[in-house]
GROMACS .gro file of C-alpha atoms in nm:
model
  413
    1MET     CA    1   0.000   0.000   0.000
    2THR     CA    2   0.146   0.335  -0.102
    3ARG     CA    3   0.016   0.659   0.047
    4THR     CA    4   0.167   0.995  -0.025
    5ASP     CA    5  -0.085   1.236   0.121
    6GLN     CA    6  -0.120   1.128   0.482
    7LEU     CA    7   0.050   0.959   0.776
    8THR     CA    8  -0.152   0.680   0.930
    9ASP     CA    9  -0.077   0.431   1.206
   10SER     CA   10  -0.091   0.090   1.037
   11ARG     CA   11   0.042  -0.221   1.214
   12THR     CA   12   0.106  -0.578   1.108
   13THR     CA   13   0.017  -0.872   1.330
   14SER     CA   14   0.365  -0.846   1.483
   15GLY     CA   15   0.272  -0.501   1.612
   16ARG     CA   16   0.616  -0.360   1.530
   17THR     CA   17   0.618  -0.030   1.342
   18VAL     CA   18   0.926   0.137   1.196
   19LEU     CA   19   0.998   0.463   1.017
   20ILE     CA   20   1.271   0.500   0.756
   21SER     CA   21   1.386   0.848   0.657
   22GLY     CA   22   1.505   0.850   0.297
   23ALA     CA   23   1.380   0.683  -0.023
   24SER     CA   24   1.696   0.666  -0.232
   25ILE     CA   25   1.889   0.336  -0.208
   26ALA     CA   26   1.944   0.231   0.153
   27GLY     CA   27   1.590   0.329   0.256
   28PRO     CA   28   1.387   0.119   0.009
   29ALA     CA   29   1.631  -0.171   0.042
   30LEU     CA   30   1.587  -0.168   0.419
   31ALA     CA   31   1.210  -0.138   0.377
   32PHE     CA   32   1.211  -0.446   0.152
   33TRP     CA   33   1.386  -0.667   0.407
   34LEU     CA   34   1.208  -0.533   0.716
   35ASN     CA   35   0.873  -0.591   0.547
   36ARG     CA   36   0.980  -0.949   0.478
   37TYR     CA   37   1.048  -0.997   0.850
   38GLY     CA   38   0.703  -0.877   0.951
   39TYR     CA   39   0.751  -0.509   1.032
   40ALA     CA   40   0.498  -0.242   0.938
   41VAL     CA   41   0.719   0.000   0.745
   42THR     CA   42   0.672   0.368   0.666
   43VAL     CA   43   0.923   0.550   0.445
   44VAL     CA   44   0.927   0.929   0.452
   45GLU     CA   45   1.105   1.126   0.179
   46ARG     CA   46   1.159   1.499   0.155
   47ALA     CA   47   1.133   1.499  -0.226
   48GLY     CA   48   0.795   1.486  -0.393
   49THR     CA   49   0.862   1.152  -0.564
   50VAL     CA   50   1.130   0.893  -0.623
   51ARG     CA   51   1.427   1.077  -0.767
   52SER     CA   52   1.512   0.962  -1.117
   53GLY     CA   53   1.818   1.042  -1.321
   54GLY     CA   54   2.149   1.103  -1.152
   55TYR     CA   55   2.499   0.994  -1.238
   56PRO     CA   56   2.591   0.626  -1.296
   57ILE     CA   57   2.673   0.412  -0.993
   58ASP     CA   58   2.837   0.074  -0.935
   59VAL     CA   59   2.698  -0.242  -0.777
   60ARG     CA   60   2.980  -0.484  -0.701
   61GLY     CA   61   3.087  -0.780  -0.496
   62THR     CA   62   2.866  -0.867  -0.199
   63ALA     CA   63   2.600  -0.617  -0.309
   64LEU     CA   64   2.535  -0.825  -0.621
   65GLU     CA   65   2.419  -1.107  -0.398
   66VAL     CA   66   2.185  -0.868  -0.215
   67VAL     CA   67   2.009  -0.760  -0.534
   68ARG     CA   68   1.998  -1.124  -0.648
   69ARG     CA   69   1.816  -1.222  -0.328
   70MET     CA   70   1.576  -0.931  -0.386
   71GLY     CA   71   1.497  -1.066  -0.733
   72LEU     CA   72   1.630  -0.752  -0.901
   73LEU     CA   73   1.944  -0.883  -1.067
   74PRO     CA   74   1.790  -0.958  -1.410
   75ARG     CA   75   1.636  -0.610  -1.429
   76LEU     CA   76   1.963  -0.444  -1.332
   77ARG     CA   77   2.157  -0.659  -1.579
   78ASP     CA   78   1.927  -0.524  -1.851
   79ALA     CA   79   2.003  -0.169  -1.730
   80HIS     CA   80   2.380  -0.224  -1.719
   81ILE     CA   81   2.589   0.049  -1.880
   82ASP     CA   82   2.852  -0.095  -2.111
   83LEU     CA   83   3.130   0.157  -2.057
   84ARG     CA   84   3.405   0.060  -2.298
   85ARG     CA   85   3.676   0.321  -2.274
   86LEU     CA   86   3.830   0.567  -2.028
   87THR     CA   87   4.056   0.825  -2.190
   88PHE     CA   88   4.288   1.058  -1.999
   89LEU     CA   89   4.404   1.388  -2.145
   90GLU     CA   90   4.689   1.628  -2.080
   91GLY     CA   91   4.620   1.991  -1.994
   92ASP     CA   92   4.658   2.082  -2.362
   93GLY     CA   93   4.397   1.822  -2.462
   94SER     CA   94   4.639   1.566  -2.604
   95GLU     CA   95   4.587   1.202  -2.509
   96VAL     CA   96   4.778   1.042  -2.223
   97ALA     CA   97   4.627   0.695  -2.243
   98SER     CA   98   4.304   0.512  -2.320
   99VAL     CA   99   4.228   0.217  -2.091
  100HIS     CA  100   3.947  -0.021  -2.010
  101PRO     CA  101   3.749   0.125  -1.716
  102HIS     CA  102   3.795  -0.190  -1.507
  103ALA     CA  103   4.171  -0.137  -1.518
  104VAL     CA  104   4.114   0.170  -1.299
  105THR     CA  105   3.807   0.071  -1.097
  106GLY     CA  106   3.901  -0.287  -1.017
  107GLY     CA  107   3.572  -0.417  -1.152
  108VAL     CA  108   3.513  -0.756  -1.313
  109GLU     CA  109   3.403  -0.768  -1.675
  110GLY     CA  110   3.068  -0.943  -1.721
  111LYS     CA  111   2.989  -0.955  -1.349
  112ASP     CA  112   2.988  -0.614  -1.180
  113LEU     CA  113   2.713  -0.369  -1.267
  114GLU     CA  114   2.712  -0.002  -1.353
  115VAL     CA  115   2.366   0.148  -1.385
  116ARG     CA  116   2.205   0.487  -1.386
  117ARG     CA  117   2.121   0.583  -1.031
  118GLY     CA  118   1.757   0.632  -1.130
  119ASP     CA  119   1.737   0.277  -1.267
  120LEU     CA  120   1.844   0.138  -0.930
  121THR     CA  121   1.613   0.361  -0.725
  122ASP     CA  122   1.319   0.280  -0.955
  123ALA     CA  123   1.387  -0.092  -0.920
  124LEU     CA  124   1.408  -0.073  -0.540
  125HIS     CA  125   1.092   0.135  -0.512
  126GLY     CA  126   0.906  -0.096  -0.747
  127ALA     CA  127   1.003  -0.397  -0.539
  128VAL     CA  128   0.843  -0.262  -0.222
  129ARG     CA  129   0.592   0.011  -0.308
  130ASP     CA  130   0.289  -0.217  -0.278
  131ASP     CA  131   0.392  -0.351   0.063
  132VAL     CA  132   0.497  -0.046   0.264
  133GLU     CA  133   0.375   0.307   0.319
  134PHE     CA  134   0.561   0.583   0.132
  135VAL     CA  135   0.510   0.945   0.234
  136PHE     CA  136   0.663   1.193  -0.008
  137GLY     CA  137   0.706   1.565   0.039
  138ASP     CA  138   0.764   1.543   0.414
  139SER     CA  139   1.049   1.478   0.656
  140ILE     CA  140   1.133   1.424   1.022
  141ASP     CA  141   1.139   1.743   1.226
  142THR     CA  142   1.204   1.610   1.577
  143LEU     CA  143   1.255   1.276   1.751
  144ASP     CA  144   1.181   1.198   2.118
  145GLN     CA  145   1.287   0.868   2.275
  146SER     CA  146   1.173   0.944   2.629
  147GLY     CA  147   0.889   0.690   2.613
  148SER     CA  148   0.863   0.325   2.510
  149GLY     CA  149   0.899   0.411   2.142
  150VAL     CA  150   1.016   0.700   1.925
  151ASP     CA  151   0.779   0.996   1.910
  152VAL     CA  152   0.821   1.165   1.573
  153THR     CA  153   0.703   1.509   1.473
  154PHE     CA  154   0.705   1.561   1.097
  155SER     CA  155   0.779   1.884   0.917
  156GLY     CA  156   0.420   1.884   0.795
  157GLY     CA  157   0.301   1.897   1.155
  158ARG     CA  158   0.173   1.542   1.210
  159GLU     CA  159   0.290   1.330   1.501
  160ARG     CA  160   0.334   0.954   1.524
  161THR     CA  161   0.506   0.697   1.744
  162PHE     CA  162   0.718   0.412   1.607
  163ASP     CA  163   0.901   0.124   1.768
  164MET     CA  164   1.218   0.214   1.577
  165VAL     CA  165   1.343   0.485   1.342
  166PHE     CA  166   1.613   0.450   1.078
  167GLY     CA  167   1.813   0.726   0.913
  168ALA     CA  168   1.881   0.644   0.549
  169ASP     CA  169   1.895   1.008   0.448
  170GLY     CA  170   2.246   1.045   0.311
  171ALA     CA  171   2.583   1.181   0.414
  172HIS     CA  172   2.425   1.505   0.540
  173SER     CA  173   2.163   1.313   0.739
  174ARG     CA  174   1.909   1.518   0.932
  175THR     CA  175   1.827   1.209   1.139
  176ARG     CA  176   2.190   1.170   1.241
  177GLU     CA  177   2.213   1.536   1.341
  178GLU     CA  178   1.897   1.512   1.550
  179VAL     CA  179   2.015   1.205   1.743
  180PHE     CA  180   2.396   1.213   1.737
  181GLY     CA  181   2.477   1.582   1.696
  182PRO     CA  182   2.643   1.801   1.429
  183GLU     CA  183   2.792   1.641   1.119
  184VAL     CA  184   3.133   1.802   1.168
  185GLN     CA  185   3.230   1.548   1.436
  186PHE     CA  186   3.183   1.258   1.191
  187HIS     CA  187   3.286   1.429   0.866
  188ARG     CA  188   3.625   1.332   0.723
  189HIS     CA  189   3.713   1.566   0.437
  190LEU     CA  190   3.932   1.404   0.170
  191GLY     CA  191   4.066   1.720   0.011
  192TYR     CA  192   3.841   1.774  -0.291
  193CYS     CA  193   3.508   1.919  -0.400
  194PHE     CA  194   3.310   1.835  -0.711
  195ALA     CA  195   3.012   1.933  -0.922
  196VAL     CA  196   2.811   1.694  -1.141
  197PHE     CA  197   2.543   1.793  -1.393
  198THR     CA  198   2.415   1.701  -1.739
  199MET     CA  199   2.479   1.885  -2.063
  200ARG     CA  200   2.427   1.829  -2.434
  201ASN     CA  201   2.643   1.564  -2.597
  202THR     CA  202   2.800   1.771  -2.872
  203PHE     CA  203   3.127   1.580  -2.848
  204GLY     CA  204   3.040   1.257  -3.032
  205LEU     CA  205   3.102   1.050  -2.719
  206SER     CA  206   2.951   0.702  -2.684
  207HIS     CA  207   2.991   0.449  -2.400
  208GLU     CA  208   3.302   0.624  -2.272
  209THR     CA  209   3.451   0.874  -2.031
  210VAL     CA  210   3.709   1.138  -2.120
  211MET     CA  211   3.899   1.305  -1.835
  212TRP     CA  212   4.117   1.617  -1.855
  213ASN     CA  213   4.361   1.702  -1.576
  214THR     CA  214   4.591   1.973  -1.460
  215PRO     CA  215   4.736   1.976  -1.105
  216GLY     CA  216   4.447   2.010  -0.862
  217ARG     CA  217   4.177   2.019  -1.132
  218ALA     CA  218   3.990   1.753  -1.328
  219ALA     CA  219   3.709   1.774  -1.581
  220ALA     CA  220   3.532   1.472  -1.725
  221LEU     CA  221   3.257   1.396  -1.972
  222TYR     CA  222   3.076   1.066  -1.928
  223ALA     CA  223   2.856   0.926  -2.206
  224VAL     CA  224   2.658   0.627  -2.078
  225GLY     CA  225   2.540   0.539  -2.429
  226ASP     CA  226   2.451   0.718  -2.749
  227ASP     CA  227   2.225   0.967  -2.572
  228ASP     CA  228   2.191   1.336  -2.646
  229GLU     CA  229   2.323   1.413  -2.296
  230VAL     CA  230   2.646   1.348  -2.112
  231HIS     CA  231   2.730   1.372  -1.744
  232ALA     CA  232   2.975   1.653  -1.679
  233PHE     CA  233   3.207   1.631  -1.380
  234LEU     CA  234   3.431   1.905  -1.238
  235ASN     CA  235   3.658   1.814  -0.947
  236PHE     CA  236   3.911   2.034  -0.769
  237ALA     CA  237   4.144   2.028  -0.473
  238ALA     CA  238   4.002   2.192  -0.160
  239PRO     CA  239   4.215   2.151   0.155
  240GLU     CA  240   3.920   2.261   0.369
  241PRO     CA  241   3.551   2.196   0.295
  242PRO     CA  242   3.368   2.516   0.191
  243PHE     CA  243   3.079   2.469   0.432
  244ASP     CA  244   2.940   2.815   0.354
  245THR     CA  245   2.898   2.711  -0.010
  246PHE     CA  246   2.715   2.381   0.026
  247ALA     CA  247   2.368   2.534   0.071
  248ASP     CA  248   2.401   2.811  -0.189
  249PRO     CA  249   2.377   2.707  -0.559
  250ASP     CA  250   2.490   3.048  -0.683
  251ARG     CA  251   2.803   3.040  -0.469
  252GLN     CA  252   2.872   2.687  -0.589
  253ARG     CA  253   2.864   2.797  -0.952
  254ASP     CA  254   3.078   3.102  -0.876
  255LEU     CA  255   3.337   2.893  -0.692
  256VAL     CA  256   3.365   2.629  -0.964
  257THR     CA  257   3.384   2.896  -1.235
  258ALA     CA  258   3.664   3.075  -1.053
  259ILE     CA  259   3.862   2.755  -0.994
  260PHE     CA  260   3.841   2.655  -1.361
  261ALA     CA  261   3.898   3.000  -1.509
  262ASN     CA  262   4.136   2.988  -1.807
  263ALA     CA  263   4.118   2.607  -1.823
  264GLY     CA  264   4.151   2.446  -2.162
  265TRP     CA  265   3.994   2.156  -2.354
  266GLU     CA  266   3.611   2.163  -2.331
  267VAL     CA  267   3.603   2.321  -1.987
  268PRO     CA  268   3.473   2.664  -2.104
  269ASN     CA  269   3.173   2.491  -2.261
  270MET     CA  270   3.122   2.290  -1.944
  271LEU     CA  271   3.124   2.608  -1.733
  272ALA     CA  272   2.866   2.767  -1.963
  273ALA     CA  273   2.647   2.457  -1.927
  274LEU     CA  274   2.696   2.466  -1.550
  275ARG     CA  275   2.535   2.810  -1.539
  276GLU     CA  276   2.224   2.681  -1.716
  277ALA     CA  277   2.193   2.332  -1.567
  278ASP     CA  278   1.901   2.261  -1.333
  279ASP     CA  279   2.042   1.935  -1.193
  280VAL     CA  280   2.374   2.046  -1.044
  281PHE     CA  281   2.494   1.836  -0.751
  282PHE     CA  282   2.781   1.996  -0.557
  283ASP     CA  283   2.954   1.850  -0.254
  284GLY     CA  284   3.282   1.782  -0.084
  285VAL     CA  285   3.460   1.452  -0.129
  286SER     CA  286   3.433   1.306   0.218
  287GLN     CA  287   3.355   1.010   0.437
  288ILE     CA  288   3.131   0.968   0.739
  289ARG     CA  289   3.300   0.776   1.022
  290MET     CA  290   3.109   0.709   1.342
  291PRO     CA  291   3.202   0.516   1.658
  292ARG     CA  292   2.848   0.371   1.669
  293TRP     CA  293   2.556   0.359   1.430
  294SER     CA  294   2.268   0.345   1.677
  295SER     CA  295   2.136   0.523   1.984
  296GLY     CA  296   1.839   0.384   2.172
  297ARG     CA  297   1.576   0.291   1.914
  298VAL     CA  298   1.732   0.488   1.627
  299ALA     CA  299   1.989   0.345   1.385
  300LEU     CA  300   2.161   0.471   1.071
  301VAL     CA  301   2.232   0.290   0.745
  302GLY     CA  302   2.413   0.369   0.420
  303ASP     CA  303   2.579   0.708   0.370
  304ALA     CA  304   2.417   0.844   0.685
  305ALA     CA  305   2.631   0.603   0.888
  306TYR     CA  306   2.934   0.527   0.674
  307ALA     CA  307   2.956   0.721   0.347
  308PRO     CA  308   3.277   0.595   0.180
  309SER     CA  309   3.305   0.872  -0.088
  310PHE     CA  310   3.286   0.826  -0.463
  311LEU     CA  311   3.661   0.759  -0.469
  312THR     CA  312   3.586   0.404  -0.350
  313GLY     CA  313   3.302   0.337  -0.594
  314GLN     CA  314   3.129   0.152  -0.309
  315GLY     CA  315   2.864   0.392  -0.176
  316SER     CA  316   2.564   0.217  -0.331
  317SER     CA  317   2.703  -0.127  -0.256
  318LEU     CA  318   2.756  -0.043   0.112
  319ALA     CA  319   2.401   0.093   0.128
  320LEU     CA  320   2.255  -0.230  -0.014
  321VAL     CA  321   2.466  -0.459   0.204
  322GLY     CA  322   2.409  -0.248   0.516
  323ALA     CA  323   2.031  -0.253   0.466
  324TYR     CA  324   2.032  -0.631   0.431
  325MET     CA  325   2.248  -0.678   0.740
  326LEU     CA  326   2.049  -0.433   0.954
  327ALA     CA  327   1.712  -0.589   0.876
  328GLY     CA  328   1.837  -0.945   0.914
  329SER     CA  329   2.012  -0.865   1.242
  330LEU     CA  330   1.686  -0.730   1.385
  331ALA     CA  331   1.475  -1.024   1.276
  332GLY     CA  332   1.375  -1.217   1.587
  333ARG     CA  333   1.566  -0.981   1.820
  334ASP     CA  334   1.485  -0.667   2.017
  335HIS     CA  335   1.638  -0.341   1.900
  336THR     CA  336   1.929  -0.349   2.146
  337ALA     CA  337   2.049  -0.695   2.045
  338GLY     CA  338   1.965  -0.636   1.679
  339PHE     CA  339   2.161  -0.312   1.651
  340ALA     CA  340   2.460  -0.473   1.823
  341ALA     CA  341   2.449  -0.766   1.580
  342TYR     CA  342   2.424  -0.524   1.286
  343GLU     CA  343   2.742  -0.345   1.389
  344ASN     CA  344   2.928  -0.663   1.477
  345GLY     CA  345   2.843  -0.821   1.143
  346THR     CA  346   2.895  -0.519   0.919
  347ARG     CA  347   3.158  -0.285   1.061
  348GLU     CA  348   3.464  -0.473   0.934
  349PHE     CA  349   3.320  -0.480   0.580
  350VAL     CA  350   3.255  -0.107   0.599
  351ALA     CA  351   3.605  -0.034   0.731
  352VAL     CA  352   3.773  -0.234   0.454
  353ASN     CA  353   3.572  -0.056   0.186
  354GLN     CA  354   3.623   0.290   0.333
  355GLY     CA  355   3.992   0.207   0.334
  356LEU     CA  356   3.985   0.175  -0.044
  357VAL     CA  357   4.011   0.552  -0.062
  358GLY     CA  358   4.377   0.520   0.047
  359SER     CA  359   4.572   0.723  -0.203
  360GLY     CA  360   4.297   0.688  -0.462
  361GLY     CA  361   4.225   1.058  -0.472
  362ALA     CA  362   4.590   1.151  -0.503
  363THR     CA  363   4.631   0.892  -0.779
  364LEU     CA  364   4.330   0.987  -0.987
  365PHE     CA  365   4.333   1.361  -0.911
  366PRO     CA  366   4.695   1.468  -0.853
  367THR     CA  367   4.749   1.809  -0.699
  368THR     CA  368   5.109   1.869  -0.813
  369ALA     CA  369   5.280   1.857  -1.153
  370GLU     CA  370   5.513   1.583  -1.032
  371ALA     CA  371   5.230   1.365  -0.906
  372LEU     CA  372   5.037   1.418  -1.229
  373GLU     CA  373   5.334   1.304  -1.436
  374ARG     CA  374   5.376   0.993  -1.221
  375ARG     CA  375   5.008   0.912  -1.265
  376ASN     CA  376   5.026   0.960  -1.641
  377ALA     CA  377   5.332   0.738  -1.667
  378GLY     CA  378   5.143   0.468  -1.477
  379LEU     CA  379   4.844   0.505  -1.708
  380ARG     CA  380   5.062   0.463  -2.014
  381ASP     CA  381   5.190   0.135  -1.873
  382LEU     CA  382   4.839   0.032  -1.770
  383SER     CA  383   4.702   0.082  -2.121
  384ALA     CA  384   4.905  -0.219  -2.238
  385MET     CA  385   4.771  -0.444  -1.961
  386PRO     CA  386   4.441  -0.638  -1.934
  387PRO     CA  387   4.173  -0.507  -1.694
  388ALA     CA  388   4.246  -0.570  -1.329
  389GLN     CA  389   4.039  -0.809  -1.121
  390ALA     CA  390   3.806  -0.689  -0.849
  391ARG     CA  391   3.965  -0.578  -0.525
  392PRO     CA  392   3.889  -0.818  -0.240
  393ALA     CA  393   3.717  -0.543  -0.038
  394HIS     CA  394   3.415  -0.552  -0.270
  395SER     CA  395   3.344  -0.912  -0.168
  396ALA     CA  396   3.490  -0.913   0.182
  397LEU     CA  397   3.158  -1.012   0.344
  398THR     CA  398   2.977  -1.339   0.283
  399LEU     CA  399   2.609  -1.269   0.336
  400PRO     CA  400   2.444  -1.477   0.608
  401GLU     CA  401   2.103  -1.625   0.539
  402PHE     CA  402   1.817  -1.468   0.734
  403ARG     CA  403   1.512  -1.681   0.655
  404PRO     CA  404   1.168  -1.597   0.797
  405MET     CA  405   1.011  -1.895   0.970
  406ARG     CA  406   0.666  -1.966   1.106
  407GLY     CA  407   0.587  -1.826   1.446
  408GLY     CA  408   0.799  -1.515   1.400
  409THR     CA  409   1.136  -1.679   1.462
  410ILE     CA  410   1.430  -1.659   1.226
  411ASP     CA  411   1.658  -1.935   1.105
  412ARG     CA  412   2.006  -1.787   1.075
  413GLY     CA  413   2.165  -2.027   0.830
   0.00000   0.00000   0.00000
């Protein structure tokens, strides 16, 4: 049952009600598994509908098994983006090297998935929309755990009580701030900022990415197919996160334009498109690292708890795996034991994948001329080698089986 215009108090026979904040990736995935284990699930999302579009994302390793168990793997295979070439350019636009994307990402040809973000969110929403309550155009305003549940006041003014609440609302989670405090204490800045947006494909690009670099600056055009649009990406070194810019689109455009002033290649055209684009996403390159992911009856999942940054390519995969592990850990347990099991079973996998960032930023986006030359020399050597195999971190967790059984108990195979 899907309702978008009201908040009601529906309960299953188990009598356990939960609220999930966020309807992107971690939220619907968590809703799917919690519903399977007998919870009455409500998902609240600030946006007016499921967000389509967005840049391409990866699903790798353990996360592939999650989507297989959800029955979504065939649909996502059909949506797979066949990226065939990744070309690096010098500052003057000349070619450094052209390599297979997996040689850089560590993916496995024919196994790992790359899909448009909207294709994944649509698939997740479609898998659960008839079984849980979705409330769009609203959000959590306050949480109160002083009673036997979580009293929630929504921005729209309604009030409701849930047995548990889950924050799946991204790296800048409002739920996390309400329960755990300001983001700054968990925010690990990795030294870069970026802007992503779409623009017209006037470059003849097809199934490929072209990246231009000078020290401390990178510009890329990503064509997922033969479409009329490409994804434009502008990344730059930023020793400190520009917090005063994150909430102001005009300041974001001004900052990016100033950083890339006098840049060559297609960057002037990209800056002109940036001024007109209505889908600009600007943020710092960062991770979220927390000593614990739950407090009382509230727990976090996905980027809200452990954003790894796009440098790892594992954000969506961690969200899918984390949702599976959180729901399964709660099945047949109270919230205290369930949250503890979630952390015990998932934290090492998260740590290994967050560790992938290592020197990845410095390697892909060098900030000095010397580092850029070293990277380019490595790429020239890499272009003569076959694609690398997947890094073990992607598959570092073997998913346990959480099978619903009669009588409300769970068989943990």
